[in-house]
mmCIF file of C-alpha atoms in Angstrom:
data_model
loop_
_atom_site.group_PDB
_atom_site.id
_atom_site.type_symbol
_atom_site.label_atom_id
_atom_site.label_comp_id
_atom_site.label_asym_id
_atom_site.label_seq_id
_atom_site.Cartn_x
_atom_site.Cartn_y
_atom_site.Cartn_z
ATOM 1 C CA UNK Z 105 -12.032 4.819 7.363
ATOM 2 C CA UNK Z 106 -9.594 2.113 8.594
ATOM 3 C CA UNK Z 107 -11.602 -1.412 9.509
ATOM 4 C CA UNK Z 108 -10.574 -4.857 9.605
ATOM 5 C CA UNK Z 109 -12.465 -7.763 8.558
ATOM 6 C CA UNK Z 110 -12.629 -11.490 9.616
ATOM 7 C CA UNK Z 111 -14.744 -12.861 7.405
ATOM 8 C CA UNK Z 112 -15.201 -15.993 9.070
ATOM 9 C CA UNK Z 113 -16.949 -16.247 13.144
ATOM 10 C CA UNK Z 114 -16.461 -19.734 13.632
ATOM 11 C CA UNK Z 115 -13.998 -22.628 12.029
ATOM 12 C CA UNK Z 116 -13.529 -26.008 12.896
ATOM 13 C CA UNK Z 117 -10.470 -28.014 11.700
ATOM 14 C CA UNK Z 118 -9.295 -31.303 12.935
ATOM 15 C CA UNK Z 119 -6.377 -32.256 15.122
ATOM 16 C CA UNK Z 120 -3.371 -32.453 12.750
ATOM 17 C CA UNK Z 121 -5.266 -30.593 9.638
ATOM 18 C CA UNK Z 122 -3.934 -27.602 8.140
ATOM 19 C CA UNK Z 123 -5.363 -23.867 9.245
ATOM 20 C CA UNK Z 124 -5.519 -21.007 7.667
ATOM 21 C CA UNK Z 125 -7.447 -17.897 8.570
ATOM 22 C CA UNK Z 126 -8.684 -14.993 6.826
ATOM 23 C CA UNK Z 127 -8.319 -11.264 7.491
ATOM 24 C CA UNK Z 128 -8.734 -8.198 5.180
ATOM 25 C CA UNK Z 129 -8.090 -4.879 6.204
ATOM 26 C CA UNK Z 130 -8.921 -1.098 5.053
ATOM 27 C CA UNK Z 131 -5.808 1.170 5.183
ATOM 28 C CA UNK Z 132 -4.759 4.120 2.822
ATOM 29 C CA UNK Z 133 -0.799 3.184 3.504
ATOM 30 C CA UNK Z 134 1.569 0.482 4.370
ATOM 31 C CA UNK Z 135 -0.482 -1.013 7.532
ATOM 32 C CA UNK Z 136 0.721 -2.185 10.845
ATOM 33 C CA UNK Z 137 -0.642 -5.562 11.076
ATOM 34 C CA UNK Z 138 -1.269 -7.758 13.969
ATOM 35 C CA UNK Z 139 -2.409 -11.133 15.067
ATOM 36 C CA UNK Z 140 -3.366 -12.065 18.237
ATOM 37 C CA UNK Z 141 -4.673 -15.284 20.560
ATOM 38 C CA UNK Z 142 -7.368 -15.101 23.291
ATOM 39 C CA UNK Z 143 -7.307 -18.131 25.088
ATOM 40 C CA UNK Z 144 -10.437 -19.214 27.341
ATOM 41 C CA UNK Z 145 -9.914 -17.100 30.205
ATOM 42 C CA UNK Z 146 -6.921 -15.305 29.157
ATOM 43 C CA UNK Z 147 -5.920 -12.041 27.759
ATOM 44 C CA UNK Z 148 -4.804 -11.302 24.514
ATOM 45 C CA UNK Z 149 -1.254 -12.798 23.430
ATOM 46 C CA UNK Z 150 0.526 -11.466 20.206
ATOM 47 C CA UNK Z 151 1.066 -14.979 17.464
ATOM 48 C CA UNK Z 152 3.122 -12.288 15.533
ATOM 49 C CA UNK Z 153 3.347 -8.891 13.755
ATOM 50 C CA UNK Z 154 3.705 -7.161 10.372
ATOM 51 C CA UNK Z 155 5.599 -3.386 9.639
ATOM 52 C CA UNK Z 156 7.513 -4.306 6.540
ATOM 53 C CA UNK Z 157 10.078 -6.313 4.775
ATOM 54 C CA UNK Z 158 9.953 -10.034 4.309
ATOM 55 C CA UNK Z 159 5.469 -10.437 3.098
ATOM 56 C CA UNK Z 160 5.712 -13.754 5.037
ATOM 57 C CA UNK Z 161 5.784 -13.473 9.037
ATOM 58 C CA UNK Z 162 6.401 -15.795 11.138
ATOM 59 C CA UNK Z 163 5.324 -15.890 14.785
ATOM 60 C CA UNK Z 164 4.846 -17.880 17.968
ATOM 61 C CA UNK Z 165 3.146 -21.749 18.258
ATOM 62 C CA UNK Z 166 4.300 -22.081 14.628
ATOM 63 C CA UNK Z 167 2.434 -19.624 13.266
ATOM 64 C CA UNK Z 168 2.821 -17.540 10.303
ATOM 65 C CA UNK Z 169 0.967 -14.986 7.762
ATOM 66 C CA UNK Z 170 1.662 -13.448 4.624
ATOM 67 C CA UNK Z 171 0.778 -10.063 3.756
ATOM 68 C CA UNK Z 172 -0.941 -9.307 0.037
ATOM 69 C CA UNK Z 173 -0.968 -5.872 -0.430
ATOM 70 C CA UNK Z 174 -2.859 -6.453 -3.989
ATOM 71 C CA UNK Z 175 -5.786 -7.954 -2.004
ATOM 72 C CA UNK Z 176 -5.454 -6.145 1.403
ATOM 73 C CA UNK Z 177 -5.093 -9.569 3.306
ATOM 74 C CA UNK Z 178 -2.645 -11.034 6.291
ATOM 75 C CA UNK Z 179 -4.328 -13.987 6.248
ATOM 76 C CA UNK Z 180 -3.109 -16.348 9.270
ATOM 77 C CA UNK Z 181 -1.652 -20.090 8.768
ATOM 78 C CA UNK Z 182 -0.614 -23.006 10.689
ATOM 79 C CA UNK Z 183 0.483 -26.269 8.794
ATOM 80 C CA UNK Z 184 -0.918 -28.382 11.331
ATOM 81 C CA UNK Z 185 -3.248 -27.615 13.914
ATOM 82 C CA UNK Z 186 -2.860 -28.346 17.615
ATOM 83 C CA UNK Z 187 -5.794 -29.545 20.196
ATOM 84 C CA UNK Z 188 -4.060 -26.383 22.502
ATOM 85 C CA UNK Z 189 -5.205 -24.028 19.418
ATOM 86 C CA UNK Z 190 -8.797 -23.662 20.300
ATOM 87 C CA UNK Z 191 -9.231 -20.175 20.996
ATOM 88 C CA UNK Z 192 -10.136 -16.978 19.556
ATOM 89 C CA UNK Z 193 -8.327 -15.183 17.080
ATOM 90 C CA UNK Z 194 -8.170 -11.358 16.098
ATOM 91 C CA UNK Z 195 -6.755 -9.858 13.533
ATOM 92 C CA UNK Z 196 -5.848 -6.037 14.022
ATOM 93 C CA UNK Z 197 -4.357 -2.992 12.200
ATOM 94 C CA UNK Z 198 -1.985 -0.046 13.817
ATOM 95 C CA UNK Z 199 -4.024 3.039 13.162
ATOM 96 C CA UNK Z 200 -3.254 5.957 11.198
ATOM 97 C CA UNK Z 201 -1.673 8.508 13.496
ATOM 98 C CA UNK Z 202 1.050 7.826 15.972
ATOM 99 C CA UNK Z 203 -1.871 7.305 18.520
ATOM 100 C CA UNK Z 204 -1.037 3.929 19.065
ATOM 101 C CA UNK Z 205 -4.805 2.658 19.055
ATOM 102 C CA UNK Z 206 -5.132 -0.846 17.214
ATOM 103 C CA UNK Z 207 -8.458 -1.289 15.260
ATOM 104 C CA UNK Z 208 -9.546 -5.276 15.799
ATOM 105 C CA UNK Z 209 -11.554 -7.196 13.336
ATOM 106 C CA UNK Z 210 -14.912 -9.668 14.859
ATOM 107 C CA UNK Z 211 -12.463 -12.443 16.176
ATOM 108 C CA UNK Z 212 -12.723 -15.817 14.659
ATOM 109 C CA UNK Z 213 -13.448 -18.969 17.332
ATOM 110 C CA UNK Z 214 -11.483 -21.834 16.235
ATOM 111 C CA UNK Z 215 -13.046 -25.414 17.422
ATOM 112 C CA UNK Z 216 -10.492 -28.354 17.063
ATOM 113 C CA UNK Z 217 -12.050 -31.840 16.717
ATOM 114 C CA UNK Z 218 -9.332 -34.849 18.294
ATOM 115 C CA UNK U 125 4.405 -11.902 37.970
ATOM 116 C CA UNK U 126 2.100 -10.410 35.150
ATOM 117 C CA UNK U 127 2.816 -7.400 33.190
ATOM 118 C CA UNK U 128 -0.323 -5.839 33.352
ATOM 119 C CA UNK U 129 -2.622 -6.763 35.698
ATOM 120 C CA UNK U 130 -6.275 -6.493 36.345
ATOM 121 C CA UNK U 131 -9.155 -6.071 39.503
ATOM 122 C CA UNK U 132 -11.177 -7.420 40.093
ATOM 123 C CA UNK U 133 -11.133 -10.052 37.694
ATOM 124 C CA UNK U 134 -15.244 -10.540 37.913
ATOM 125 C CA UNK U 135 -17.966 -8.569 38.843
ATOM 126 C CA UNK U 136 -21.378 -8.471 39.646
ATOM 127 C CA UNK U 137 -23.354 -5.395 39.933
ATOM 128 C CA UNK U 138 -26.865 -3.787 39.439
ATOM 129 C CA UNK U 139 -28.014 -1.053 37.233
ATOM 130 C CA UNK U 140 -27.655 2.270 38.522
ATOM 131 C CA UNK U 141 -24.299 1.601 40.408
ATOM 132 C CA UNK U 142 -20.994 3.067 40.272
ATOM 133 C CA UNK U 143 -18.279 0.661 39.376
ATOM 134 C CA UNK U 144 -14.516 1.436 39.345
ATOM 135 C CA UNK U 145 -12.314 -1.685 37.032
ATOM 136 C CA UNK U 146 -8.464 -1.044 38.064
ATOM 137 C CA UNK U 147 -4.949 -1.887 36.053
ATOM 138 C CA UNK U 148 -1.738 -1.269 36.851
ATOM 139 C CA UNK U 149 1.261 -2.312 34.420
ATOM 140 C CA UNK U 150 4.825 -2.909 35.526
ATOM 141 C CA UNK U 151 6.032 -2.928 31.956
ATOM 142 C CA UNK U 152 7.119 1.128 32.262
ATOM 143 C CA UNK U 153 4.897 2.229 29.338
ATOM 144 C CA UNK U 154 3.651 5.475 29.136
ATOM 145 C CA UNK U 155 0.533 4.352 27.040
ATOM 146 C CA UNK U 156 -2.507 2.869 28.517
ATOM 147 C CA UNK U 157 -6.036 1.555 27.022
ATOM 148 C CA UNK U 158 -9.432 0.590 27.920
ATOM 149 C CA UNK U 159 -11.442 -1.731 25.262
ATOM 150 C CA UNK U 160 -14.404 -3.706 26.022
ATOM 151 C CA UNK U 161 -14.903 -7.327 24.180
ATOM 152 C CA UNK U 162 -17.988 -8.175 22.429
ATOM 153 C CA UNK U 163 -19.344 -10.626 20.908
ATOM 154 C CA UNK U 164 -19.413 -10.632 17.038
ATOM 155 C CA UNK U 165 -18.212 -7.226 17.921
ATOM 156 C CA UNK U 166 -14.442 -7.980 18.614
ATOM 157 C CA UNK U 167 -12.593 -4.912 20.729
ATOM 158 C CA UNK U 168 -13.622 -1.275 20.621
ATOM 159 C CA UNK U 169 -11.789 1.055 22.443
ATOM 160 C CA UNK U 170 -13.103 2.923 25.390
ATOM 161 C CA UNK U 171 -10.430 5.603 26.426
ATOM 162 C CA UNK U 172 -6.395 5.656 25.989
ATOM 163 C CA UNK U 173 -3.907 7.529 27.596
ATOM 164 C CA UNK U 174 -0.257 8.445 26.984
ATOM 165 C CA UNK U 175 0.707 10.074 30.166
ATOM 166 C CA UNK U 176 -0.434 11.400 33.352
ATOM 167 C CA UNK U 177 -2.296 14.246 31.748
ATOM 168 C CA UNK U 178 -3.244 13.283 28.192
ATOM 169 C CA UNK U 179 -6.303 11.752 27.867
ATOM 170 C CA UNK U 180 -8.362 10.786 25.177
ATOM 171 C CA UNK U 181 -11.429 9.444 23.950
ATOM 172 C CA UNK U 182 -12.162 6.287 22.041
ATOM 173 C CA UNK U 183 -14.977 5.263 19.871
ATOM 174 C CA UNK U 184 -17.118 4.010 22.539
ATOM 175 C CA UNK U 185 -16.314 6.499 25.361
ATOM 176 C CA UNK U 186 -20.003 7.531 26.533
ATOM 177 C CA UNK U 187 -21.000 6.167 29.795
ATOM 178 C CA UNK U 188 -17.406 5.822 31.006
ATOM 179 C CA UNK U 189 -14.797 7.908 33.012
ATOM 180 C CA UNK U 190 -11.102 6.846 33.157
ATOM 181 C CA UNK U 191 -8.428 8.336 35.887
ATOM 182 C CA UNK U 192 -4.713 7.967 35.278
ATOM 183 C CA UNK U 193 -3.365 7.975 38.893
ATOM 184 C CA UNK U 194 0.626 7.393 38.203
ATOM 185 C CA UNK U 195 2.047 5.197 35.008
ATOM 186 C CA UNK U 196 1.459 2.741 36.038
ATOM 187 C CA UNK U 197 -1.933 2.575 36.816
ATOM 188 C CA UNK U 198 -5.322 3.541 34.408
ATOM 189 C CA UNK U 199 -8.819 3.447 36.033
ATOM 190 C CA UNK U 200 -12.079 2.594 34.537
ATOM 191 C CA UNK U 201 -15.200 3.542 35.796
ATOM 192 C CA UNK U 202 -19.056 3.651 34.799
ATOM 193 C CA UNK U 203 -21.058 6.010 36.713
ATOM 194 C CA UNK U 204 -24.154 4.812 36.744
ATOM 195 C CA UNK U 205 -23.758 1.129 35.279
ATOM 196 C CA UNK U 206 -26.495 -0.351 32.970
ATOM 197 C CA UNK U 207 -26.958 -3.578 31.451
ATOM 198 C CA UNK U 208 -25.821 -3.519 27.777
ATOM 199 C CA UNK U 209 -22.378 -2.361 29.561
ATOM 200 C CA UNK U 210 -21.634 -6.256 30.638
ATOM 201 C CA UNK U 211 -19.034 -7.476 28.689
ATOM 202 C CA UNK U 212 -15.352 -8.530 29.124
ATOM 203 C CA UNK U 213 -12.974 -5.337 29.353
ATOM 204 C CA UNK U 214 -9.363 -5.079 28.615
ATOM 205 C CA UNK U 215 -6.738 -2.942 29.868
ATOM 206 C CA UNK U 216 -3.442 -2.611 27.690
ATOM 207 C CA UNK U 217 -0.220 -0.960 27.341
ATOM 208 C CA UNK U 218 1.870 0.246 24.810
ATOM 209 C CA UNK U 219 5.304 2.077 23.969
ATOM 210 C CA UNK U 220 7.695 2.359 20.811
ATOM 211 C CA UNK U 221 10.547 3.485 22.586
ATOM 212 C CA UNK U 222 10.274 0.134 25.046
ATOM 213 C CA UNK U 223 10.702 -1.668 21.996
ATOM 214 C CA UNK U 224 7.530 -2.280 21.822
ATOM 215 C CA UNK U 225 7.570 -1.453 18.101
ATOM 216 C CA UNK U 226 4.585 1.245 16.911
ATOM 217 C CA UNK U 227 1.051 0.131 17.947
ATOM 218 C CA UNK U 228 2.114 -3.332 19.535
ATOM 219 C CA UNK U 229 0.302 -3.572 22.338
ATOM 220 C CA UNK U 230 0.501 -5.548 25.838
ATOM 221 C CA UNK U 231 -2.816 -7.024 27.231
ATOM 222 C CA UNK U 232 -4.234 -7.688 31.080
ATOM 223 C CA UNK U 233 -5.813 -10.795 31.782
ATOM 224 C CA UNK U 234 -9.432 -8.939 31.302
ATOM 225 C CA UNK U 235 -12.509 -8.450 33.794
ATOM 226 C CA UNK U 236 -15.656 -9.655 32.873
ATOM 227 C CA UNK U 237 -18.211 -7.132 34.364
ATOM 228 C CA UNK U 238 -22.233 -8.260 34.619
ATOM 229 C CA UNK U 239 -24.696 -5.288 34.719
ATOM 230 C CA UNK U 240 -27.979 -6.640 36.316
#
């Protein structure tokens, strides 16, 4: 069965640090990957996307991730984080059939110290 | 204005009553979706639609109803609400030929629903 994984709840980085996030997925074929932002109080925003091509993605707020296939990852980056970063993050994959529905991993809260 | 839009934005209830959560999308999509945020738990899908008549089941569908009225609008509702149903609920939209791109999908601003 398809699932996604964020193996971490909760990171805290500092103002200006580097940020990278971690997200491992469970797909029989080329996944449809996704990363998106939930602000406090917000709905979910799309950082950026992955269908194929180029491994390395690059997305809104200077974001980027880079799909492994060999270790079933789209792990998330930023080279240096922003206080306007806190939020939560959540990794998802395109399901199987053309139903549309997006499996979403935990969610990972990112804290950023000044 | 939004995209996709939610009401009400909170509620309040008690167990045992009958709550309806609205959204209605201008975006022209033909695909709609419920999913309710959790904790630790992330989002799990309630119900989706992809038109007027075609309506499906997620992996959390018990206790719910959905209506699709029009396109552009995809109703929620618990029927007899209990607690472990608070939690922050989602509506979204989605559809390839819009661009959109596959599974990419667009996401109200969410309603966070308290079951007393």
């Amino acid at each position: 069965a398809q699932s996604v994984t964020q193996p971490d709840i909760h990171i805290t980085v500092s103002e200006g640090a580097s940020l990278e996030l971690r997200c491992n997925y469970s797909y029989g074929a080329t996944p449809y990957l996704f990363w998106y932002v939930q602000s406090p109080g917000q709905g979910l925003q799309l950082l950026l996307k992955y269908f194929s091509g180029d491994t390395l993605v690059q997305g809104i707020k200077g974001f980027e991730a880079e799909f492994k296939r060999s270790q079933s990852s789209f792990n998330l980056r930023k080279p240096s984080v922003h206080w306007s970063d806190a939020a939560e993050y959540f990794c998802a994959v395109g399901a199987a059939s053309n139903t549309g529905k997006l499996i979403f991993g935990q969610g990972t809260t990112l804290q950023v110290k000044p | 204005d939004a995209d996709v839009t939610q009401t009400p934005r909170n509620r309040i209830t008690k167990t045992g009553k009958r709550i309806m959560l609205e959204c209605s999308q201008t975006k022209g999509h033909d695909r709609m979706y419920w999913y309710r945020q959790d904790p630790g738990l992330g989002l799990r899908l309630i119900y989706y639609s992809f038109d007027v008549k075609d309506i499906n089941k997620g992996e959390i569908s018990d206790g719910y109803s959905v209506s699709r009225q029009a396109q552009a609008k995809f109703s929620l509702s618990l029927e007899s609400a209990i607690p472990n149903q608070t939690a922050l609920y989602f509506c979204a939209t989605s559809d390839p030929a819009f661009g959109g791109a596959y599974n990419e999908q667009f996401f109200g601003p969410g309603t966070r629903l308290t079951v007393l």
